Amino acid sequence: MVAGKEGCPCTNEAAALSSLTERSCEVASTGEPGVLFKMGGYCVPISYGSSKCLLHDLHNDPACFVDGDDIIPPYCFRAFCYVDADVCARESNERVYRSDYFNIDSGVDVFYSYSTCNSTSDDWLGPVDGKVEPVNLGQITIKANIPRYVLPMMYKRDPISNEILNVMGSEYYDNSVPYEGVYPSFAEKIMKFSQGDIKNITYTHRSKVSSDLHPTSSFTAAVQDIQDGLVDMSVGPFWITGERLLMSAFTVPIVYDKVFLVIPKPGADEGFMQQVSKVLQPFTYKLWGLVISIIVVSGLLSVWFADRPKARADHWPRLRRKKMRRKKRAYMRLAVDSILEMGTFFCSAGVGLDPGSNLSNKLLMFGFGFFILITVSSYVANLAAFLTRKTLEGSVTSIDGAIARGWKICAHPIFVKDLELAWPNGKFVFSEAGTEFYGVLDDYIDGKCKALAIGW
C-alpha cells in the first residue's frame, strides 16, 4: 500500500482525531473507537485518512453504501490520506487541502491530499450547501503566506550577511527566517489592536503546487493556497480581480493602485505643416465653422441689402450696365464677391463702409465689425500659447489611442480577462515569465510591444 509520494508523505493523525472527546463514537460495523465528522455526522475509525493511501470513504462514508441500481459516487473510489501541509508545500508540488470537518476552535487542524496518492479531488470538491458555522475568533493563530519579496513592503534578510533581499532564494522556503517590511508591520499592528482576538500571526511561503497552477502570478498562487485551506490569509499588495474574488474574500484596500500607460519618449514635431496648423488651434473646428458661417451669411445679406433701386444705381454699376436684369449668374458672382470681401474684412480685423450705402447695410457692417472685435480678441489672446507649445511627434495619451494606432501593449497576465473584455480589438502581450512587473518590463525591453499598461 502506498504511503504518499516523496516530499508529501502520508501522516498519522489518529492522535489528533482521538483528542476530540466530545465527538467520540463507536464504529457500528467493527465496534472500534471512532470520531464523528461534525456533530451529528457519521462515525469513522480513528485511523481514518492516516498513514496510507486508501479508499477511506468507500469503507466509511454512508453515501458510498448503496443498494440495487443506485450509483456509487465517484469520490468513493478516490484514494487519499492526511499529510503535513507545511512539508508538502515546501518539498513537493502536490495539491493539499484543509479539512473542513473541524472548526478552528476544535484544536484539530488536519490537511489531506489526493494527488500524493495518484488520485484526484475533482469529484470531491463539488458544490457545497453554503452553510457557514459560527467561528470563535478568540485567541486564534493566523497562518499567512507571503507571495514574493516586494521592497519595501515585504522582504527577508540574508541569514549570513543580513543584507536585504529582493530576489527569492532558498531562504524563502525557510520559515525560521523572519519577514520584515511595511505589510508585516501593519499586520502586527492589527494583531495588537485586536486586544487578544488574534493571538499570533505566523508567516510562511506559498506552496510549490500553487505556483504550478498559476505560473504567471505568484500573487494568484498565494490566493490559491487560501482557497485550498493551506493558510488563513495572504499578506501583500494584491490587485483585486474577478478570478481572485472567486477564490477568496479581500479586506478593504489600504491603498489604490493606478494603472499607467507608458509609451516611448516622443520627439518634438517641428515640421512646416505642423507649425501652420498651430494657427488654427486656438479655436475648435466647430467654432471655426461658426465663424465661416457668419462670414457667408453676412456676405449674402450684404447683397440682399444692396439690391435696392438706389443701391443698384449708386453701389452696383455692373447691374446698372446690364440695365437691372436679374440674372442668376450675376447674383452668384455678386455673392462670391461679397463673401470674399467679408472674409478680407475679418482677416484684416476691420470693415470698409461706403458712406452712400443704405441704413440696413450700415447696421449689418456695424454688427459684423463687433463680431470681428470679439473674435479677434479671443483668438489673439490664445494664439501665443499655441505657437510656443511643442507638439510631440506620434504622442499617445490613452489605451484607446494606442489601439487606434495598432500598437501592441504589454500588460500583466492577471489582467487578461479584464483588458480583453474592455478592449476586444486591442493587441495585448501578456508576460509568461512569472516574474510579475519585471517580466512585463522585459517584454517591453525586448521589443515585443510599443507601450506598457502597468501599475506600480
Coordinates of N, CA and C in Angstrom, one line a residue, residues 344-436:
T344 N -12.1 89.1 -46.2 CA -11.0 90.0 -46.1 C -11.1 91.0 -45.0
F345 N -12.3 91.5 -44.7 CA -12.6 92.3 -43.5 C -12.2 91.6 -42.3
F346 N -12.6 90.3 -42.2 CA -12.4 89.5 -41.0 C -10.9 89.3 -40.8
C347 N -10.2 88.9 -41.8 CA -8.7 88.7 -41.7 C -7.9 89.9 -41.4
S348 N -8.4 91.1 -41.9 CA -7.7 92.3 -41.6 C -8.2 93.0 -40.3
A349 N -9.1 92.4 -39.6 CA -9.7 92.9 -38.4 C -10.3 94.3 -38.5
G350 N -11.0 94.5 -39.6 CA -11.6 95.8 -39.9 C -12.7 95.7 -40.9
V351 N -13.5 96.7 -41.1 CA -14.5 96.7 -42.1 C -14.4 98.0 -43.0
G352 N -14.9 97.9 -44.2 CA -15.0 99.0 -45.1 C -16.4 99.5 -45.2
L353 N -16.7 100.7 -45.0 CA -18.1 101.2 -45.0 C -18.2 102.3 -46.1
D354 N -19.2 102.1 -47.0 CA -19.5 103.1 -48.1 C -20.4 104.1 -47.5
P355 N -20.1 105.4 -47.4 CA -21.0 106.4 -46.9 C -22.3 106.5 -47.6
G356 N -22.3 106.1 -48.9 CA -23.6 106.1 -49.6 C -24.4 104.9 -49.5
S357 N -24.0 103.9 -48.7 CA -24.9 102.7 -48.6 C -26.1 103.0 -47.7
N358 N -27.1 102.1 -47.8 CA -28.3 102.3 -47.1 C -28.2 102.0 -45.6
L359 N -29.2 102.3 -44.8 CA -29.1 102.0 -43.4 C -29.0 100.6 -43.0
S360 N -29.7 99.7 -43.8 CA -29.6 98.3 -43.5 C -28.2 97.8 -43.6
N361 N -27.5 98.2 -44.7 CA -26.1 97.7 -44.9 C -25.2 98.3 -43.8
K362 N -25.4 99.5 -43.4 CA -24.6 100.1 -42.3 C -24.8 99.3 -41.0
L363 N -26.0 99.0 -40.7 CA -26.3 98.2 -39.5 C -25.6 96.8 -39.6
L364 N -25.6 96.2 -40.8 CA -25.0 94.9 -41.0 C -23.5 95.0 -40.7
M365 N -22.9 96.0 -41.3 CA -21.4 96.2 -41.2 C -21.0 96.5 -39.7
F366 N -21.9 97.3 -39.0 CA -21.6 97.5 -37.6 C -21.6 96.2 -36.8
G367 N -22.7 95.4 -37.0 CA -22.7 94.1 -36.3 C -21.6 93.2 -36.7
F368 N -21.2 93.2 -37.9 CA -20.1 92.4 -38.4 C -18.7 92.9 -37.8
G369 N -18.6 94.2 -37.7 CA -17.4 94.7 -37.0 C -17.3 94.4 -35.6
F370 N -18.4 94.4 -34.9 CA -18.4 94.0 -33.5 C -18.1 92.5 -33.3
F371 N -18.6 91.7 -34.2 CA -18.2 90.2 -34.2 C -16.7 90.1 -34.4
I372 N -16.1 90.8 -35.3 CA -14.7 90.8 -35.6 C -13.9 91.1 -34.3
L373 N -14.4 92.2 -33.6 CA -13.7 92.6 -32.4 C -13.6 91.5 -31.4
I374 N -14.8 90.9 -31.1 CA -14.8 89.8 -30.1 C -14.0 88.6 -30.5
T375 N -14.1 88.2 -31.8 CA -13.5 87.0 -32.2 C -12.0 87.2 -32.3
V376 N -11.5 88.3 -32.9 CA -10.0 88.5 -33.0 C -9.4 88.7 -31.6
S377 N -10.1 89.3 -30.6 CA -9.6 89.4 -29.3 C -9.3 88.1 -28.6
S378 N -10.3 87.2 -28.8 CA -10.2 85.9 -28.2 C -9.1 85.1 -28.9
Y379 N -9.1 85.2 -30.2 CA -8.1 84.4 -31.0 C -6.6 84.8 -30.7
V380 N -6.4 86.1 -30.6 CA -5.0 86.6 -30.4 C -4.6 86.3 -29.0
A381 N -5.5 86.3 -28.0 CA -5.2 86.0 -26.6 C -4.7 84.6 -26.5
N382 N -5.2 83.6 -27.3 CA -4.8 82.2 -27.2 C -3.7 81.8 -28.1
L383 N -3.5 82.6 -29.2 CA -2.6 82.2 -30.3 C -1.1 82.1 -29.8
A384 N -0.7 83.0 -28.9 CA 0.7 82.9 -28.4 C 1.0 81.6 -27.7
A385 N 0.0 81.1 -26.9 CA 0.3 79.9 -26.2 C 0.4 78.7 -27.1
F386 N -0.4 78.7 -28.2 CA -0.3 77.5 -29.1 C 0.9 77.6 -30.0
L387 N 1.4 78.8 -30.3 CA 2.6 78.9 -31.2 C 3.8 78.5 -30.4
T388 N 3.9 78.7 -29.1 CA 5.1 78.4 -28.4 C 5.0 77.0 -27.8
R389 N 3.9 76.3 -27.9 CA 3.8 74.9 -27.4 C 4.4 73.9 -28.3
K390 N 5.2 73.0 -27.8 CA 5.8 72.0 -28.6 C 4.8 70.9 -28.9
T391 N 4.8 70.4 -30.1 CA 3.9 69.3 -30.4 C 4.7 68.0 -30.4
L392 N 4.3 67.0 -29.6 CA 5.0 65.7 -29.5 C 4.7 64.9 -30.7
E393 N 5.7 64.4 -31.3 CA 5.5 63.6 -32.5 C 5.0 62.2 -32.2
G394 N 3.9 61.8 -32.7 CA 3.3 60.4 -32.5 C 2.9 60.2 -31.1
S395 N 2.5 61.2 -30.4 CA 2.1 61.1 -29.0 C 0.8 60.3 -28.8
V396 N 0.7 59.5 -27.8 CA -0.5 58.7 -27.5 C -0.8 58.9 -26.0
T397 N -2.0 59.2 -25.6 CA -2.3 59.6 -24.2 C -3.3 58.6 -23.6
S398 N -3.7 57.6 -24.3 CA -4.7 56.6 -23.7 C -4.5 55.3 -24.4
I399 N -5.1 54.2 -23.8 CA -5.1 52.9 -24.4 C -5.9 52.9 -25.7
D400 N -7.0 53.7 -25.7 CA -7.7 53.8 -27.0 C -6.9 54.4 -28.1
G401 N -6.1 55.4 -27.8 CA -5.2 55.9 -28.8 C -4.2 55.0 -29.3
A402 N -3.6 54.2 -28.3 CA -2.6 53.2 -28.7 C -3.2 52.1 -29.6
I403 N -4.4 51.7 -29.3 CA -5.1 50.7 -30.1 C -5.4 51.2 -31.5
A404 N -5.8 52.5 -31.5 CA -6.1 53.1 -32.8 C -4.9 53.1 -33.7
R405 N -3.7 53.3 -33.2 CA -2.5 53.3 -34.0 C -2.0 51.9 -34.2
G406 N -2.7 50.9 -33.7 CA -2.2 49.5 -33.9 C -1.1 49.1 -33.1
W407 N -0.8 49.7 -32.0 CA 0.3 49.4 -31.1 C 0.0 48.1 -30.3
K408 N 1.1 47.4 -30.0 CA 1.0 46.2 -29.1 C 1.3 46.8 -27.7
I409 N 0.5 46.3 -26.7 CA 0.6 46.8 -25.4 C 1.0 45.7 -24.5
C410 N 2.1 45.8 -23.7 CA 2.5 44.8 -22.7 C 1.7 45.0 -21.4
A411 N 1.2 44.0 -20.8 CA 0.4 44.1 -19.6 C 0.6 42.8 -18.8
H412 N 0.3 42.9 -17.5 CA 0.4 41.8 -16.6 C -0.7 40.8 -16.9
P413 N -0.3 39.5 -16.9 CA -1.3 38.4 -17.3 C -2.5 38.3 -16.4
I414 N -2.4 38.9 -15.2 CA -3.6 38.8 -14.3 C -4.7 39.6 -14.9
F415 N -4.4 40.6 -15.8 CA -5.5 41.4 -16.4 C -6.0 40.9 -17.8
V416 N -5.7 39.6 -18.1 CA -6.1 39.1 -19.4 C -7.5 39.3 -19.7
K417 N -8.4 38.8 -18.8 CA -9.8 38.9 -19.0 C -10.3 40.3 -19.0
D418 N -9.8 41.1 -18.0 CA -10.3 42.5 -17.9 C -10.0 43.3 -19.1
L419 N -8.7 43.2 -19.6 CA -8.3 44.0 -20.7 C -9.0 43.5 -22.0
E420 N -9.1 42.2 -22.2 CA -9.7 41.7 -23.4 C -11.2 42.0 -23.5
L421 N -11.8 42.1 -22.3 CA -13.2 42.4 -22.3 C -13.4 43.9 -22.5
A422 N -12.6 44.8 -22.0 CA -12.7 46.2 -22.2 C -12.3 46.7 -23.5
W423 N -11.3 46.0 -24.1 CA -10.8 46.4 -25.4 C -10.6 45.2 -26.3
P424 N -11.7 44.6 -26.8 CA -11.6 43.3 -27.6 C -10.7 43.4 -28.8
N425 N -10.5 44.6 -29.3 CA -9.7 44.8 -30.6 C -8.3 45.1 -30.2
G426 N -7.9 45.2 -29.0 CA -6.6 45.6 -28.6 C -5.6 44.4 -28.9
K427 N -4.3 44.8 -29.1 CA -3.2 43.9 -29.3 C -2.4 43.9 -28.0
F428 N -2.7 42.9 -27.1 CA -2.0 42.9 -25.8 C -1.0 41.7 -25.8
V429 N 0.1 42.0 -25.1 CA 1.1 41.0 -24.9 C 1.3 40.7 -23.4
F430 N 1.0 39.5 -23.0 CA 1.0 39.2 -21.5 C 2.2 38.3 -21.2
S431 N 3.0 38.7 -20.3 CA 4.2 38.0 -19.9 C 3.9 36.7 -19.3
E432 N 4.7 35.7 -19.8 CA 4.5 34.3 -19.3 C 5.7 33.9 -18.4
A433 N 6.6 34.9 -18.0 CA 7.8 34.6 -17.3 C 7.5 34.3 -15.8
G434 N 6.4 34.8 -15.3 CA 6.1 34.6 -13.9 C 6.9 35.4 -12.9
T435 N 7.4 36.5 -13.4 CA 8.2 37.4 -12.6 C 7.5 38.8 -12.4
E436 N 6.2 38.8 -12.5 CA 5.4 39.9 -12.2 C 5.7 41.1 -13.0

